[in-house]
Amino acid sequence: MYQPEIYASTLFFMLVSMSCWGSWANTMKLCPGYRFQLFYWDYVVGLLVGAVLWGLTLGSTGQVGVAFLADLKQVHPYHLGMALLGGVIFNLANLLLVAAIDIAGLAVAFPVGIGLALVIGAISNYVINPAGNPLLLFGGIAFVVAAIVMDAMAYRLREKSRKSAGTKGILLSLLSGVLMGSFYPFVSKAMFTPGASGPYAVAFFFVVGVALCAIPTNYLLMRKPIDGQAAVDFSGFLSAPKSWHLWGILGGVIWCTGAIFNFVASRTHFVGPAVSYSIGQGATMVSAAWGVFVWREFAGTSSRIKMLLGFMFLFFLLGLGAIAAAPLFAHN
């Protein structure tokens, strides 16, 4: 399988991960009128397609480790279970996230939800496998926390005339963030304990866990939506335009690409899962930029709100810069 061997190529993998994780949700925005529960079925198909695609390409080339198909056959039940459990937790988090996007928009759901996930995931991953300079890593995380606060303040000011909707959007984002920050340690255990599988095989089992969990949970959300709208009928999926299905599948492929690149980067000894996950979750800044500058989710708002958004981007950049530098100044 392919594995980066120098920091420059590893950083490239982490930046690709960040871009993919911060951009996939645009595919949902490109399907106006397509309920997020229906979009999610296509998205899960895309995850499976992406895992197989990268497994049979990058996961089957190079001289490091075991090739993708051989790795699938020899997986230990413990590592299989950890990867599946990580996928189950991610699925629950992601369903809440897409609901929050539907209610509050990209510029809010990602910075609040995924920003919180960055904090929880970075700390827990560092405990499991400490790598990188802790001062830079946790100093960067502190800047990210400040960015989350700025974004939440901007959103609440925008929504002050609709307090119930504002509260629901933030609460869903926060709950998603708690779960989203909890899945990666299980992935780390699937890749870093003795006899562990490679990142491409782990990613495949991970998305299988997502799919298995999505069947009952997404069906439940179709019957009992949490966005306050009417129940969703599956006939809407069958009658949806083909382009909507393609966008949903592409969204899954994009997210899965980010996940695999992130898992691969975390396997390098000089980076580790805490740094890789933290930079990948810089997706918060990418998605906020899409929401603010492309989808114009804060158009026509006050100068105070725009000032808060400006500080949000500044703190995210400072935080991500510190986290990216952490492996370069690690204590020996």
Short mmCIF file of C-alpha atoms in Angstrom, two decimals:
data_model
loop_
_atom_site.label_atom_id
_atom_site.label_comp_id
_atom_site.label_asym_id
_atom_site.label_seq_id
_atom_site.Cartn_x
_atom_site.Cartn_y
_atom_site.Cartn_z
CA MET A 1 0.00 0.00 0.00
CA TYR A 2 1.06 3.59 -0.45
CA GLN A 3 2.31 5.42 2.68
CA PRO A 4 3.92 8.92 2.69
CA GLU A 5 7.46 8.90 4.07
CA ILE A 6 8.28 12.63 4.44
CA TYR A 7 6.41 15.41 6.20
CA ALA A 8 5.74 17.45 3.03
CA SER A 9 3.76 14.64 1.37
CA THR A 10 2.07 13.78 4.67
CA LEU A 11 1.01 17.41 5.10
CA PHE A 12 -0.40 17.31 1.56
CA PHE A 13 -2.49 14.29 2.53
CA MET A 14 -3.79 16.13 5.62
CA LEU A 15 -4.65 19.25 3.61
CA VAL A 16 -6.54 17.12 1.05
CA SER A 17 -8.39 15.57 3.96
CA MET A 18 -9.27 19.00 5.32
CA SER A 19 -10.52 20.19 1.92
CA CYS A 20 -12.63 17.08 1.33
CA TRP A 21 -14.16 17.06 4.81
CA GLY A 22 -14.97 20.75 4.50
CA SER A 23 -16.44 20.56 1.00
CA TRP A 24 -18.54 17.40 0.73
CA ALA A 25 -21.64 19.06 2.22
CA ASN A 26 -21.85 21.39 -0.78
CA THR A 27 -23.29 18.44 -2.67
CA MET A 28 -26.27 18.52 -0.31
CA LYS A 29 -26.75 22.23 -0.97
CA LEU A 30 -26.88 21.41 -4.69
CA CYS A 31 -30.02 19.31 -4.17
CA PRO A 32 -32.64 21.91 -3.16
CA GLY A 33 -35.81 20.27 -1.93
CA TYR A 34 -34.13 16.89 -1.36
CA ARG A 35 -34.75 15.99 2.28
CA PHE A 36 -31.51 15.24 4.06
CA GLN A 37 -32.72 11.76 5.09
CA LEU A 38 -33.09 10.81 1.40
CA PHE A 39 -29.79 12.45 0.45
CA TYR A 40 -28.10 10.35 3.12
CA TRP A 41 -28.87 7.03 1.37
CA ASP A 42 -26.94 8.20 -1.69
CA TYR A 43 -24.18 9.56 0.53
CA VAL A 44 -23.66 6.15 2.19
CA VAL A 45 -23.39 4.48 -1.23
CA GLY A 46 -20.71 7.05 -2.07
CA LEU A 47 -18.77 6.16 1.08
CA LEU A 48 -18.65 2.51 0.06
CA VAL A 49 -17.64 3.38 -3.50
CA GLY A 50 -14.85 5.64 -2.24
CA ALA A 51 -13.47 3.03 0.18
CA VAL A 52 -13.27 0.35 -2.54
CA LEU A 53 -11.88 2.78 -5.13
CA TRP A 54 -8.97 3.98 -2.96
CA GLY A 55 -8.36 0.48 -1.60
CA LEU A 56 -7.90 -0.95 -5.07
CA THR A 57 -5.64 1.95 -6.17
CA LEU A 58 -3.43 3.55 -3.50
CA GLY A 59 -4.16 0.71 -1.10
CA SER A 60 -2.79 -1.83 -3.58
CA THR A 61 0.41 -0.05 -4.65
CA GLY A 62 3.74 0.71 -2.97
CA GLN A 63 6.09 -1.41 -0.89
CA VAL A 64 4.82 -0.66 2.62
CA GLY A 65 2.60 -2.98 4.65
CA VAL A 66 -0.01 -5.34 3.21
CA ALA A 67 -2.07 -4.77 0.04
CA PHE A 68 -5.75 -3.88 0.48
CA LEU A 69 -7.44 -7.19 -0.45
CA ALA A 70 -4.92 -9.28 1.49
CA ASP A 71 -5.36 -6.97 4.48
CA LEU A 72 -9.13 -7.46 4.40
CA LYS A 73 -8.69 -11.25 4.58
CA GLN A 74 -6.32 -11.24 7.56
CA VAL A 75 -8.02 -8.65 9.77
CA HIS A 76 -8.13 -9.50 13.47
CA PRO A 77 -11.63 -9.50 15.04
CA TYR A 78 -10.58 -6.82 17.56
CA HIS A 79 -9.44 -4.41 14.84
CA LEU A 80 -12.52 -5.21 12.77
CA GLY A 81 -14.73 -4.43 15.76
CA MET A 82 -12.95 -1.13 16.51
CA ALA A 83 -13.32 0.03 12.89
CA LEU A 84 -17.00 -0.95 12.75
CA LEU A 85 -17.71 0.77 16.08
CA GLY A 86 -15.96 3.92 14.86
CA GLY A 87 -18.22 3.86 11.80
CA VAL A 88 -21.36 3.46 13.92
CA ILE A 89 -20.45 6.45 16.11
CA PHE A 90 -19.54 8.53 13.06
CA ASN A 91 -22.87 7.72 11.42
CA LEU A 92 -24.83 8.97 14.41
CA ALA A 93 -22.74 12.13 14.51
CA ASN A 94 -23.02 12.73 10.78
CA LEU A 95 -26.81 12.33 10.69
CA LEU A 96 -27.07 15.02 13.37
CA LEU A 97 -24.61 17.16 11.41
CA VAL A 98 -26.58 17.03 8.15
CA ALA A 99 -29.73 17.88 10.13
CA ALA A 100 -27.91 20.87 11.63
CA ILE A 101 -26.73 21.95 8.16
CA ASP A 102 -30.33 21.75 6.97
CA ILE A 103 -31.47 24.00 9.83
CA ALA A 104 -28.55 26.34 10.47
CA GLY A 105 -26.39 26.26 7.32
CA LEU A 106 -22.78 25.30 6.60
CA ALA A 107 -21.28 28.40 8.19
CA VAL A 108 -22.68 27.39 11.59
CA ALA A 109 -23.06 23.61 11.74
CA PHE A 110 -19.46 22.87 10.76
CA PRO A 111 -17.57 25.41 12.91
CA VAL A 112 -19.59 24.60 16.03
CA GLY A 113 -20.00 20.84 15.55
CA ILE A 114 -16.73 19.89 13.89
CA GLY A 115 -14.77 22.47 15.87
CA LEU A 116 -15.92 20.79 19.07
CA ALA A 117 -15.11 17.41 17.53
CA LEU A 118 -11.58 18.65 16.84
CA VAL A 119 -11.05 19.49 20.50
CA ILE A 120 -12.43 16.18 21.82
CA GLY A 121 -10.78 14.05 19.14
CA ALA A 122 -7.36 15.70 19.38
CA ILE A 123 -7.15 15.27 23.15
CA SER A 124 -8.34 11.66 23.15
CA ASN A 125 -6.07 10.71 20.24
CA TYR A 126 -3.08 12.34 21.91
CA VAL A 127 -3.73 10.25 25.02
CA ILE A 128 -3.80 7.05 22.92
CA ASN A 129 -0.75 7.90 20.80
CA PRO A 130 1.14 11.07 21.84
CA ALA A 131 3.00 12.65 18.92
CA GLY A 132 3.93 16.26 18.14
CA ASN A 133 4.74 19.22 20.36
CA PRO A 134 2.00 19.34 23.04
CA LEU A 135 2.32 23.12 23.56
CA LEU A 136 1.71 23.85 19.87
CA LEU A 137 -0.97 21.18 19.58
CA PHE A 138 -3.04 22.26 22.57
CA GLY A 139 -2.32 25.96 21.98
CA GLY A 140 -3.75 25.50 18.49
CA ILE A 141 -6.77 23.75 19.95
CA ALA A 142 -7.35 26.74 22.27
CA PHE A 143 -7.49 29.05 19.23
CA VAL A 144 -10.00 26.69 17.62
CA VAL A 145 -12.20 26.85 20.73
CA ALA A 146 -12.14 30.65 20.48
CA ALA A 147 -13.18 30.39 16.82
CA ILE A 148 -16.11 28.15 17.76
CA VAL A 149 -17.30 30.71 20.32
CA MET A 150 -17.08 33.54 17.76
CA ASP A 151 -19.08 31.58 15.20
CA ALA A 152 -21.78 30.60 17.69
CA MET A 153 -22.10 34.24 18.78
CA ALA A 154 -22.45 35.38 15.17
CA TYR A 155 -25.14 32.78 14.52
CA ARG A 156 -27.15 33.66 17.61
CA LEU A 157 -27.09 37.34 16.61
CA ARG A 158 -28.29 36.41 13.12
CA GLU A 159 -31.08 34.28 14.54
CA LYS A 160 -32.19 36.53 17.42
CA SER A 161 -35.59 36.98 15.78
CA ARG A 162 -36.02 33.17 15.57
CA LYS A 163 -34.67 31.94 18.90
CA SER A 164 -36.15 28.44 18.73
CA ALA A 165 -34.58 27.70 15.35
CA GLY A 166 -31.28 29.19 16.52
CA THR A 167 -31.22 27.06 19.64
CA LYS A 168 -32.06 23.85 17.77
CA GLY A 169 -29.34 24.45 15.16
CA ILE A 170 -26.64 24.98 17.77
CA LEU A 171 -27.79 22.10 20.00
CA LEU A 172 -27.75 19.65 17.09
CA SER A 173 -24.30 20.93 16.10
CA LEU A 174 -22.97 20.50 19.65
CA LEU A 175 -24.37 16.99 20.01
CA SER A 176 -22.93 16.06 16.64
CA GLY A 177 -19.56 17.46 17.72
CA VAL A 178 -19.44 15.34 20.87
CA LEU A 179 -20.07 12.16 18.87
CA MET A 180 -17.86 13.25 15.96
CA GLY A 181 -14.96 13.75 18.33
CA SER A 182 -15.45 10.26 19.74
CA PHE A 183 -15.20 8.07 16.63
CA TYR A 184 -11.53 8.61 15.73
CA PRO A 185 -10.02 6.97 18.85
CA PHE A 186 -11.66 3.70 17.78
CA VAL A 187 -10.13 4.10 14.33
CA SER A 188 -6.76 4.72 16.01
CA LYS A 189 -7.11 1.51 18.02
CA ALA A 190 -7.87 -0.36 14.79
CA MET A 191 -4.63 0.97 13.25
CA PHE A 192 -2.12 1.30 16.11
CA THR A 193 -2.47 -1.74 18.37
CA PRO A 194 -0.23 -4.79 17.71
CA GLY A 195 -1.16 -6.66 14.53
CA ALA A 196 -3.34 -3.77 13.36
CA SER A 197 -4.76 -3.48 9.86
CA GLY A 198 -3.61 -0.84 7.37
CA PRO A 199 -5.53 2.43 6.88
CA TYR A 200 -7.21 1.36 3.62
CA ALA A 201 -8.67 -1.81 5.15
CA VAL A 202 -9.68 0.09 8.29
CA ALA A 203 -11.45 2.69 6.14
CA PHE A 204 -13.41 -0.03 4.36
CA PHE A 205 -14.60 -1.65 7.59
CA PHE A 206 -15.31 1.81 8.97
CA VAL A 207 -17.72 2.68 6.15
CA VAL A 208 -19.34 -0.76 6.47
CA GLY A 209 -20.06 0.23 10.07
CA VAL A 210 -21.54 3.52 8.83
CA ALA A 211 -23.80 1.68 6.37
CA LEU A 212 -24.99 -0.91 8.91
CA CYS A 213 -25.87 1.82 11.40
CA ALA A 214 -27.48 4.07 8.79
CA ILE A 215 -30.16 1.53 7.86
CA PRO A 216 -32.09 1.65 11.16
CA THR A 217 -31.14 5.18 12.29
CA ASN A 218 -31.82 7.02 9.04
CA TYR A 219 -35.07 5.09 8.61
CA LEU A 220 -36.07 6.22 12.11
CA LEU A 221 -35.27 9.83 11.19
CA MET A 222 -37.46 9.46 8.10
CA ARG A 223 -40.37 8.45 10.34
CA LYS A 224 -39.54 10.89 13.18
CA PRO A 225 -37.65 13.88 11.70
CA ILE A 226 -35.70 16.04 14.15
CA ASP A 227 -35.88 19.13 11.94
CA GLY A 228 -39.54 19.72 12.77
CA GLN A 229 -40.80 18.85 9.29
CA ALA A 230 -43.24 16.16 8.17
CA ALA A 231 -42.26 12.48 7.96
CA VAL A 232 -40.27 11.51 4.86
CA ASP A 233 -41.63 8.98 2.38
CA PHE A 234 -39.21 6.79 0.42
CA SER A 235 -41.15 7.60 -2.75
CA GLY A 236 -39.28 10.91 -2.73
CA PHE A 237 -36.03 9.01 -3.18
CA LEU A 238 -37.35 7.07 -6.18
CA SER A 239 -38.76 10.17 -7.87
CA ALA A 240 -35.73 12.41 -7.24
CA PRO A 241 -33.80 13.65 -10.30
CA LYS A 242 -30.80 11.53 -11.25
CA SER A 243 -28.52 14.49 -10.69
CA TRP A 244 -29.50 14.56 -7.01
CA HIS A 245 -28.51 10.90 -6.62
CA LEU A 246 -25.20 11.60 -8.33
CA TRP A 247 -24.51 14.58 -6.06
CA GLY A 248 -25.26 12.45 -3.01
CA ILE A 249 -22.93 9.67 -4.13
CA LEU A 250 -20.23 12.22 -4.97
CA GLY A 251 -20.61 13.71 -1.50
CA GLY A 252 -19.89 10.30 0.01
CA VAL A 253 -16.88 9.72 -2.24
CA ILE A 254 -15.46 13.13 -1.31
CA TRP A 255 -15.86 12.52 2.43
CA CYS A 256 -14.37 9.03 2.15
CA THR A 257 -11.40 10.42 0.23
CA GLY A 258 -10.77 12.82 3.10
CA ALA A 259 -11.05 10.01 5.64
CA ILE A 260 -8.63 7.68 3.85
CA PHE A 261 -6.05 10.42 3.31
CA ASN A 262 -6.39 11.32 6.99
CA PHE A 263 -6.04 7.73 8.19
CA VAL A 264 -2.98 7.24 5.97
CA ALA A 265 -1.32 10.43 7.26
CA SER A 266 -1.94 9.43 10.87
CA ARG A 267 0.06 6.22 10.33
CA THR A 268 3.33 8.13 9.82
CA HIS A 269 5.36 7.98 13.04
CA PHE A 270 6.20 11.69 13.04
CA VAL A 271 2.57 12.88 12.75
CA GLY A 272 0.27 10.54 14.65
CA PRO A 273 -3.53 10.57 14.89
CA ALA A 274 -3.90 13.66 17.11
CA VAL A 275 -2.22 16.00 14.59
CA SER A 276 -3.69 14.31 11.52
CA TYR A 277 -7.22 14.44 12.91
CA SER A 278 -6.83 18.04 14.07
CA ILE A 279 -5.66 19.31 10.69
CA GLY A 280 -8.35 17.30 8.93
CA GLN A 281 -10.96 18.96 11.09
CA GLY A 282 -9.71 22.29 9.79
CA ALA A 283 -12.64 21.42 7.53
CA THR A 284 -14.53 23.77 9.84
CA MET A 285 -12.78 26.74 8.26
CA VAL A 286 -13.23 25.40 4.72
CA SER A 287 -16.95 24.80 5.19
CA ALA A 288 -17.44 28.16 6.89
CA ALA A 289 -15.79 29.83 3.89
CA TRP A 290 -18.19 28.00 1.54
CA GLY A 291 -21.13 29.09 3.68
CA VAL A 292 -20.08 32.73 4.04
CA PHE A 293 -18.60 33.50 0.61
CA VAL A 294 -20.38 31.11 -1.80
CA TRP A 295 -23.76 30.35 -0.26
CA ARG A 296 -24.02 33.83 1.32
CA GLU A 297 -25.53 32.51 4.55
CA PHE A 298 -24.68 35.73 6.39
CA ALA A 299 -25.51 38.19 3.59
CA GLY A 300 -27.05 41.45 4.77
CA THR A 301 -26.04 40.99 8.40
CA SER A 302 -24.66 43.68 10.71
CA SER A 303 -21.06 44.84 10.92
CA ARG A 304 -20.81 43.28 14.39
CA ILE A 305 -21.65 39.85 12.99
CA LYS A 306 -19.15 40.27 10.16
CA MET A 307 -16.49 41.27 12.70
CA LEU A 308 -17.18 38.07 14.69
CA LEU A 309 -16.87 36.00 11.49
CA GLY A 310 -13.57 37.72 10.71
CA PHE A 311 -12.20 36.78 14.13
CA MET A 312 -13.50 33.25 13.63
CA PHE A 313 -11.42 32.80 10.48
CA LEU A 314 -8.38 34.42 12.13
CA PHE A 315 -8.49 32.14 15.16
CA PHE A 316 -9.01 29.07 12.99
CA LEU A 317 -5.99 29.96 10.87
CA LEU A 318 -3.82 30.57 13.95
CA GLY A 319 -5.00 27.32 15.51
CA LEU A 320 -4.44 25.21 12.40
CA GLY A 321 -1.02 26.79 11.86
CA ALA A 322 0.06 25.85 15.38
CA ILE A 323 -1.29 22.31 15.01
CA ALA A 324 0.45 21.85 11.63
CA ALA A 325 3.76 22.97 13.17
CA ALA A 326 3.45 20.57 16.12
CA PRO A 327 5.17 17.60 14.37
CA LEU A 328 8.11 19.82 13.31
CA PHE A 329 8.90 20.81 16.90
CA ALA A 330 8.19 17.54 18.66
CA HIS A 331 10.24 16.79 21.74
CA ASN A 332 12.70 13.97 21.25
#
